[in-house]
Structure formats: structure tokens, C-alpha cells
Amino acid sequence: MCLAVPARIVEMEGDRAVVDAMGTRWAIRTTLTPEVGLGDIVLVHAGYAITKVEEEEARKTWELFEEIARLQEQQTRPPEASQ
Amino acid sequence: MNSSIELLRNRLTNAVEKIGRPIQIMEVCGTHTVALFRHGIRSLLPEGIRLLSGPGCPVCVTDQGTIDTLLELAQRSDTLITTYGDMIRVPGSRTSLEKLHRPNVRIVLSTDDALDAARKNPDKTVVFAAVGFETTAPATAVVLQQALAEGIRNFTILCAHKLVIPAMKALLEGRNDKIDAFLCPGHVSVIIGSDAYRPIAETYHRPCVVAGFEPMQILEGIARICEQIRSGRACVESVYQAAVRPAGNEIALKLLEEFFEPWDGPWRGLGRIPGGTLRLKKQYEQFDAVKRLDITPLDSPEPAGCMCGRVLCGLVEPPSCPLFGKICSPNHPIGPCMVSTEGACSAWYKYRGR
């Protein structure tokens, strides 16, 4: 439950923002991180940005998520299809 | 990648050999529990390192009484319950929010949505099930501040937010003093800061290493722990400096301090922990669902035979529970450690202890 995901701020007005992570967009609030701006990458937890992170750190997480999704897809594929 | 894993394994093996006794490392974060299994990290560790899953899943540590209180509130006609999805399947003594099938129970993704439900339903008292550790609690404080500013009077919370440091202390002070070190939770630490673990390292002489959730970083964290134990040190280190500052998120901490105060509230399996739970400060009592709806908080026993409590203290591994995999499984959970996807029982069940 304490997982936060990195996402890029693509729209912003006051403490309300829209973020993008791997093509998924959602609305968040930046009340806890007033220093962030458009284009910044933040860790988002339960609808709130909790800290700013660098692009390289975010990329590592996104790649990991992609890898997990790929593995899960392989695991759930029927045996004949995985040949 | 493979060569760096080999390097890390060598560091671990060397350290463990020199330590010369088995060591127990506890992680206090449900996300770490799952990551350790998912990435097969447990199977990469040399013999002599035992990983324990501690009280790090917010749903799992919520006591039965709070869950029953929430269920009772959900059965009234004047309430609207808003909750994170994690809580919906947790069994109370007789039922769960999911099984109630009540139209007044809504899953929200953020506290913002819960406050919005209060704006849109002025004839109901909205109750937000405020569970979660320090990562999650600031979001509750933000909407309390907003409700105050907007004069929204029908928004309340059932406050069961937990604090991680008091739980670590409680474990060391008797519930399980065999823990040699802690792998500290990455995202809780974004809020509380890595300096928050200094009392654990300095007073209790247990190494504390903050790590994120990437497999190599978790392994690096475990290696740092082993190297500290080998050299007889106990200090706070962070391998997640990309997100964690020593002082944490000061705005979030200030908000928590404004609205909440620590008290000796109940935890599942750990009993009452001194200063381990947050409650609303007296001047914000108008947001307290228990007071506003005039109910008596319930104090319910844990399910018979369920060993979640001992699992949460790292005293037993899930398969030691007589219910595990027999009458308690993710589809028919008895205890919360099987309900929550971040619970130790659920992770053991899913990955078969790997």
C-alpha cells in the first residue's frame, strides 16, 4: 500500500496536476511538494506527489514495471502459445 | 547485470561467513515483502540470512476492533463510507465491506475523492477509513485542512494511521528481540526521512538501511546490513538517496503534526504500542467519526486459530499457521495477511515460499 510510482507532470494548475507514467495519465495533487513544476517527475502515492525524483531513477522503475508486466503475461499465457 | 549480482552475492557470502552465526533481517514494508518474492531475492541469499516480514502492511496491522467499527458504521443509513480498495475484503468478526453489498460503501483512489463525496452528499456523514503508515497519512491531513477551509461539516475519518518507528521499538522491546537489523521502507522514509531511524540504530544497536524497491537496490541494502553486522556497527544508511532525504518531507510532517497526535492505539498481533497510532488532536475532534456518529469503538478478538499476529512479529512464517493454505487462502481469507496482496501470507501463498 505504501508504493509510490514515478510519473511526469504534464499539466498543472495551482496544486492540481495531471501526470503521465508509461502512457497512463491521471489527476494528482502537489500540495505536499510545492517546489515541483511542469515537466518534473514526482513519486505519486494515493493521489499525491510525495517527492521529486530524477529522470534516471524514474526510468529504472518504469523499465522494472514493464519487465514485471511482460513476465506476468508469459506466466498467464497458455502453454502451447509460449513455445 | 549478472556480474553485479555475482559481486553482491560474494559480498553477502563473505560477510555471513565472517559473522559466523545466522542473522535475521526484518523488512517493515509490504511492498518490500512482495518485491523480495517477486524478484526471487530470497533464493539468491546465502544460507545464514533469514528474512522476516514485519508489521509493514497497513491493512494487516489494523486491529479487528477498528475493522468491526468500520463495518458497523457502514450498516447505518446516515453514513457514506469511503475507503482505499485494500480494506474492502478484510474480514471483520462477521462480515466484510465487500460482503455487505451496501450502496453506501465507495472505493476511493485518494482522499481528494473522499472529500468530494462529502461535497456531493450533504445529507450523509462521510466516513473516510484512514489507514496507512506515514506515506499515506499526509494525504488525510491535506483534506482535513481543506474541509476546514471550505467549511465542509459532513466529512469525518475513522483514524487508524500507524507509525513505523514505534512498532520497530515495540518489537525490539520484547515482542521479537531476535531481529538483528531492519531493511527500512523506501516510501515511508520519503516522508519521515532516514534520520528517523537513528534511535533504532543508536539506542537498540540495530543496523537500519533504507532501500527502494528495485531488486539490485534491495540486495545492496541487505549487503550493507550484513557488512555493518560483520564490522560490529549499527548505523543508518540509505541506498535510496534518489528519493529519501535525511529530514524527509517537512511539509508533510508539519501537516501530520498539525492535525494528529500519537497515542497507544491497538495493532493486530502487537497489541497496544506506545505512541504507535495517530489520532485527531482535540481541537479537530469534529472530524472524528467515532465522536460525531456517537458510537463506541469495538474491541474484538482476532479470528480463532489465525496466526497473523505472530506472522506480523516475524515469530513464525506463514506456513506454520494451521489455517494457511487449508481454510485460509487468497480466495477465502481468514486473516488480513492473506487478504492484502502485500500481506506476508498472500505473498507466501502466491510464490510458494520461494
XYZ file of C-alpha atoms in Angstrom:
437
model
C 0.000 0.000 0.000
C 2.937 2.299 0.580
C 4.032 2.035 -3.035
C 4.587 5.269 -4.885
C 5.057 5.372 -8.642
C 7.116 7.874 -10.604
C 5.183 9.985 -13.097
C 5.823 13.136 -15.121
C 3.757 16.270 -14.575
C 2.170 17.114 -17.936
C -0.421 19.663 -16.819
C -0.507 21.858 -13.754
C -2.709 24.489 -12.172
C -2.143 25.511 -8.586
C -1.685 22.322 -6.554
C -3.613 20.222 -9.068
C -1.742 18.392 -11.782
C -2.068 15.662 -14.390
C 0.753 13.146 -14.509
C 1.860 10.572 -17.058
C 3.580 7.269 -16.406
C 4.179 4.933 -19.347
C 1.252 6.449 -21.242
C -1.255 6.302 -18.393
C -2.478 9.704 -17.222
C -4.257 10.644 -14.040
C -5.002 13.621 -11.814
C -2.936 14.205 -8.694
C -2.256 16.971 -6.202
C 1.087 18.561 -5.459
C 0.150 20.057 -2.071
C 2.983 18.184 -0.319
C 5.624 19.172 -2.906
C 5.089 22.857 -3.727
C 8.559 23.064 -5.326
C 7.645 20.931 -8.375
C 6.720 22.266 -11.807
C 5.597 21.233 -15.260
C 7.845 18.513 -16.727
C 9.171 17.387 -13.346
C 8.987 13.736 -12.337
C 7.413 13.017 -8.965
C 6.699 9.926 -6.881
C 2.928 9.658 -6.579
C 1.224 7.875 -3.678
C -2.566 7.691 -3.231
C -3.153 10.708 -5.446
C -0.412 12.941 -4.003
C 3.128 13.730 -5.118
C 5.420 12.987 -2.169
C 8.817 13.931 -3.618
C 10.584 14.925 -6.813
C 12.883 12.356 -8.449
C 15.355 12.445 -11.316
C 14.577 11.052 -14.753
C 17.146 8.229 -14.436
C 15.559 6.932 -11.223
C 12.092 7.028 -12.777
C 13.271 5.218 -15.891
C 14.656 2.341 -13.792
C 11.236 1.899 -12.151
C 9.315 2.132 -15.415
C 11.601 -0.480 -17.005
C 11.060 -2.725 -14.000
C 7.272 -2.358 -14.298
C 7.487 -3.262 -17.992
C 9.568 -6.325 -17.185
C 7.121 -7.453 -14.489
C 4.176 -6.971 -16.859
C 5.988 -8.982 -19.553
C 6.784 -11.823 -17.128
C 3.237 -11.916 -15.836
C 1.948 -12.078 -19.392
C 4.275 -15.012 -20.123
C 3.165 -16.813 -16.989
C -0.524 -16.469 -17.793
C -0.196 -17.429 -21.484
C -1.426 -20.970 -22.304
C 1.478 -23.473 -22.623
C 1.152 -24.045 -26.391
C 1.377 -20.305 -27.078
C 4.627 -19.951 -25.160
C 6.553 -22.318 -27.493
C 23.715 -7.187 -14.578
C 24.644 -10.822 -13.866
C 28.194 -9.941 -12.899
C 26.942 -7.308 -10.460
C 24.594 -9.872 -8.909
C 27.607 -12.184 -8.541
C 29.579 -9.384 -6.902
C 26.767 -8.715 -4.462
C 26.405 -12.401 -3.662
C 30.121 -12.612 -2.959
C 29.877 -9.646 -0.610
C 26.961 -11.298 1.164
C 28.674 -14.676 1.425
C 31.880 -13.120 2.760
C 30.027 -11.100 5.350
C 27.909 -14.048 6.507
C 30.965 -16.301 6.823
C 32.740 -13.740 8.983
C 29.651 -13.111 11.127
C 29.680 -16.829 11.896
C 26.058 -17.152 13.039
C 22.676 -16.976 11.332
C 21.196 -13.476 11.156
C 17.616 -12.280 10.917
C 16.751 -9.185 8.895
C 13.247 -7.772 9.101
C 11.607 -5.727 6.385
C 8.817 -3.465 7.612
C 7.109 -2.768 4.333
C 4.517 -4.779 2.451
C 5.952 -3.584 -0.850
C 9.355 -4.988 0.128
C 7.707 -8.291 1.119
C 6.222 -8.654 -2.346
C 9.370 -7.436 -4.155
C 11.567 -9.953 -2.276
C 9.380 -12.801 -3.500
C 8.634 -11.491 -6.968
C 12.271 -10.980 -7.893
C 13.398 -14.227 -6.291
C 15.708 -12.330 -3.945
C 15.154 -14.816 -1.119
C 16.594 -17.617 -3.253
C 19.688 -15.530 -4.098
C 20.734 -15.085 -0.477
C 23.400 -17.317 1.062
C 22.401 -19.616 3.882
C 22.568 -17.889 7.216
C 20.463 -14.859 6.235
C 16.837 -15.144 7.187
C 14.364 -12.516 6.007
C 11.390 -11.780 8.234
C 8.291 -9.894 7.113
C 7.369 -7.411 9.799
C 4.308 -5.293 10.544
C 4.605 -3.295 7.331
C 1.288 -3.824 5.602
C -1.225 -1.208 6.811
C -4.252 -3.401 6.198
C -2.629 -6.299 8.075
C -1.800 -4.288 11.178
C -5.270 -2.739 11.502
C -6.861 -4.355 14.541
C -10.053 -6.345 14.377
C -11.904 -3.775 16.514
C -11.296 -0.967 14.004
C -12.495 -3.184 11.158
C -15.644 -4.122 13.080
C -16.231 -0.449 13.929
C -15.971 0.440 10.238
C -18.412 -2.363 9.385
C -20.853 -1.109 11.988
C -20.641 2.414 10.565
C -21.274 1.003 7.078
C -24.563 -0.524 8.215
C -26.108 2.795 9.195
C -28.361 4.720 6.844
C -26.852 8.124 7.633
C -23.280 7.313 6.554
C -21.278 7.053 3.361
C -18.085 5.020 3.784
C -15.083 5.901 1.631
C -12.083 3.580 1.680
C -8.963 2.614 -0.233
C -9.610 -0.620 -2.131
C -7.217 -2.561 0.111
C -9.706 -2.559 3.002
C -12.761 -3.795 1.145
C -12.183 -7.546 1.523
C -10.737 -7.576 5.035
C -12.955 -9.838 7.139
C -14.352 -8.424 10.354
C -15.729 -10.723 13.036
C -18.852 -11.484 10.997
C -18.612 -9.929 7.552
C -16.563 -7.623 5.304
C -17.316 -4.359 3.484
C -17.447 -6.336 0.235
C -19.888 -8.924 1.571
C -22.195 -6.254 2.986
C -23.098 -5.174 -0.591
C -24.123 -1.774 0.715
C -24.596 1.096 -1.732
C -23.053 3.472 0.810
C -19.560 1.933 0.567
C -17.292 3.520 -2.024
C -13.725 2.779 -3.024
C -11.636 5.913 -3.492
C -8.187 6.303 -5.025
C -7.323 9.362 -2.991
C -8.544 11.366 -0.019
C -9.500 14.055 -2.505
C -12.234 11.742 -3.836
C -13.443 11.096 -0.262
C -13.817 14.813 0.409
C -15.591 15.205 -2.906
C -18.097 12.552 -1.799
C -18.847 14.763 1.230
C -19.414 17.791 -1.015
C -21.801 15.827 -3.241
C -23.739 14.096 -0.441
C -24.584 16.800 2.092
C -27.302 14.630 3.655
C -24.801 11.914 4.655
C -21.906 11.851 7.091
C -18.959 10.711 5.019
C -16.505 8.470 6.891
C -13.048 8.007 5.390
C -11.261 4.840 6.588
C -7.931 6.461 7.379
C -5.475 3.560 7.330
C -1.847 3.553 6.292
C 1.579 4.498 7.542
C 3.350 7.842 7.275
C 3.366 7.630 3.457
C -0.424 7.694 3.394
C -1.342 9.819 6.423
C -0.310 13.238 4.973
C -2.976 12.867 2.255
C -5.567 12.618 5.044
C -4.215 15.773 6.676
C -4.402 17.687 3.379
C -8.142 17.089 3.020
C -8.812 17.822 6.682
C -7.188 21.202 6.101
C -9.330 21.660 3.027
C -12.555 20.605 4.758
C -11.763 23.157 7.439
C -11.094 25.915 4.900
C -14.252 25.151 2.917
C -16.400 24.605 5.998
C -17.369 21.068 4.925
C -19.078 19.708 8.026
C -20.132 16.218 6.937
C -16.607 14.843 6.400
C -15.146 12.572 9.096
C -12.411 9.981 9.427
C -12.040 6.709 11.291
C -8.403 7.252 12.179
C -6.134 4.184 12.253
C -2.958 5.658 10.779
C 0.153 3.910 12.094
C 3.719 4.976 12.780
C 6.565 2.674 11.854
C 9.300 3.656 14.345
C 7.223 2.885 17.491
C 6.416 -0.542 16.018
C 10.100 -1.273 15.438
C 10.825 -0.261 19.043
C 7.971 -2.413 20.360
C 9.347 -5.435 18.522
C 12.825 -4.941 19.946
C 11.491 -4.326 23.433
C 10.062 -7.785 23.768
C 7.764 -8.971 21.035
C 10.711 -10.204 18.967
C 14.152 -9.182 20.152
C 15.862 -11.708 17.859
C 15.803 -9.236 14.964
C 19.381 -8.312 14.028
C 18.647 -5.461 11.609
C 15.973 -3.671 9.624
C 15.563 -3.134 5.901
C 13.673 0.153 6.129
C 10.712 1.073 3.905
C 11.553 3.311 0.948
C 8.392 5.327 0.611
C 7.608 5.726 4.323
C 11.146 7.107 4.520
C 10.409 9.696 1.806
C 8.084 11.248 4.395
C 9.822 10.575 7.733
C 13.405 10.865 6.428
C 16.288 8.471 7.011
C 17.310 10.286 10.221
C 14.104 8.992 11.844
C 15.732 5.558 12.261
C 18.646 6.911 14.277
C 17.105 5.959 17.661
C 16.783 2.350 16.452
C 20.417 2.242 15.380
C 21.800 4.237 18.298
C 19.684 3.049 21.242
C 18.995 -0.513 20.175
C 22.196 -1.069 18.163
C 20.427 -2.471 15.123
C 21.599 -1.526 11.623
C 18.910 0.276 9.614
C 19.258 0.521 5.843
C 16.668 2.351 3.745
C 16.085 0.811 0.325
C 13.778 1.377 -2.618
C 12.073 -1.432 -4.481
C 14.378 -2.256 -7.366
C 15.867 -5.768 -6.913
C 19.522 -4.698 -7.135
C 18.896 -1.929 -4.637
C 17.233 -4.314 -2.179
C 20.213 -6.689 -2.498
C 22.605 -3.773 -1.980
C 20.625 -2.840 1.146
C 20.902 -6.387 2.507
C 24.649 -6.419 1.732
C 25.139 -3.124 3.615
C 23.266 -4.589 6.602
C 25.458 -7.702 6.629
C 28.610 -5.609 6.360
C 27.517 -3.465 9.303
C 26.855 -6.554 11.437
C 30.189 -8.057 10.387
C 32.094 -4.975 11.480
C 30.074 -4.597 14.686
C 28.480 -1.313 13.612
C 24.864 -0.198 13.843
C 24.040 2.939 11.915
C 21.530 4.353 9.469
C 22.371 4.113 5.783
C 20.298 4.800 2.711
C 20.691 3.222 -0.697
C 17.654 5.171 -1.908
C 19.048 8.685 -1.864
C 17.291 9.387 -5.163
C 14.052 9.837 -3.210
C 14.847 9.871 0.517
C 16.312 12.894 2.299
C 17.631 12.716 5.864
C 14.892 15.080 7.102
C 12.073 13.659 4.952
C 9.211 15.719 3.529
C 8.942 18.547 6.021
C 5.673 19.915 4.655
C 4.022 16.519 5.089
C 5.449 16.101 8.589
C 4.230 19.552 9.618
C 0.721 18.743 8.389
C 0.701 15.489 10.374
C 1.786 17.358 13.466
C -0.934 19.981 12.983
C -3.845 17.525 12.896
C -2.709 14.380 14.690
C -1.055 13.205 17.859
C 0.420 9.790 18.642
C -1.368 7.572 21.164
C -1.134 3.979 22.384
C -3.643 2.511 19.935
C -4.118 -1.191 19.213
C -2.284 -3.091 16.449
C -3.175 -6.525 15.245
C -0.867 -9.057 16.785
C 1.260 -6.467 18.560
C -1.341 -5.164 20.996
C -1.105 -1.548 22.155
C 2.095 0.129 21.042
C 3.229 3.258 22.889
C 2.758 6.186 20.514
C 2.205 3.835 17.575
C -1.132 5.095 16.255
C -2.265 8.570 15.210
C -5.469 10.159 16.469
C -7.005 13.556 15.786
C -5.962 16.334 18.117
C -8.657 17.571 20.489
C -9.223 20.791 18.506
C -10.082 18.732 15.396
C -12.469 16.321 17.099
C -15.265 17.425 14.778
C -13.649 15.191 12.136
C -13.631 12.105 14.367
C -16.215 9.620 13.051
C -16.418 7.860 16.425
C -17.377 11.062 18.249
C -19.525 12.571 15.520
C -21.589 9.434 14.988
C -21.608 8.691 18.698
C -20.503 5.092 18.587
C -18.388 3.021 20.942
C -15.225 1.729 19.239
C -15.285 -2.055 19.279
C -12.616 -4.223 20.809
C -12.887 -7.571 19.053
C -10.759 -10.692 19.391
C -8.693 -11.839 16.415
C -10.113 -14.771 14.393
C -9.720 -18.114 16.208
C -6.660 -20.066 15.104
C -5.362 -17.217 12.907
C -1.646 -16.587 13.418
C -1.439 -13.216 11.597
C -0.283 -11.629 14.850
C 2.730 -13.921 15.223
C 3.440 -13.647 11.497
C 3.498 -9.836 11.800
C 6.069 -10.032 14.598
C 8.290 -12.289 12.471
C 7.927 -15.080 15.056
C 6.544 -17.647 12.621
C 6.458 -17.995 8.862
C 3.001 -18.224 7.265
C 3.110 -21.995 6.525
C 3.379 -22.613 10.296
C -0.184 -21.365 10.715
C -2.609 -24.307 10.869
C -5.073 -22.369 8.685
C -2.542 -21.485 5.949
C -3.461 -22.925 2.564
C -6.131 -25.124 4.128
C -9.056 -22.988 5.158
C -7.242 -19.657 4.640
C -6.291 -18.773 1.064
C -6.467 -15.593 -1.063
C -9.949 -16.604 -2.253
C -11.179 -17.413 1.269
C -9.024 -15.299 3.558
C -9.427 -15.604 7.324
C -6.772 -13.141 8.413
C -5.691 -9.849 6.836
C -2.180 -11.077 5.947
C -3.890 -13.331 3.394
C -6.326 -10.652 2.157
C -3.891 -7.911 1.354
C -1.772 -8.506 -1.742
C 1.077 -7.094 0.346
C 0.474 -9.424 3.259
C 3.131 -11.982 4.133
C 0.648 -14.898 3.917
C -0.595 -13.834 0.500
C 2.989 -13.488 -0.798
C 3.982 -16.902 0.610
C 0.872 -18.480 -0.876
C 1.394 -16.920 -4.285
C 5.135 -17.623 -4.560
C 5.140 -20.878 -2.520
C 7.814 -19.594 -0.166
C 10.401 -19.040 -2.881
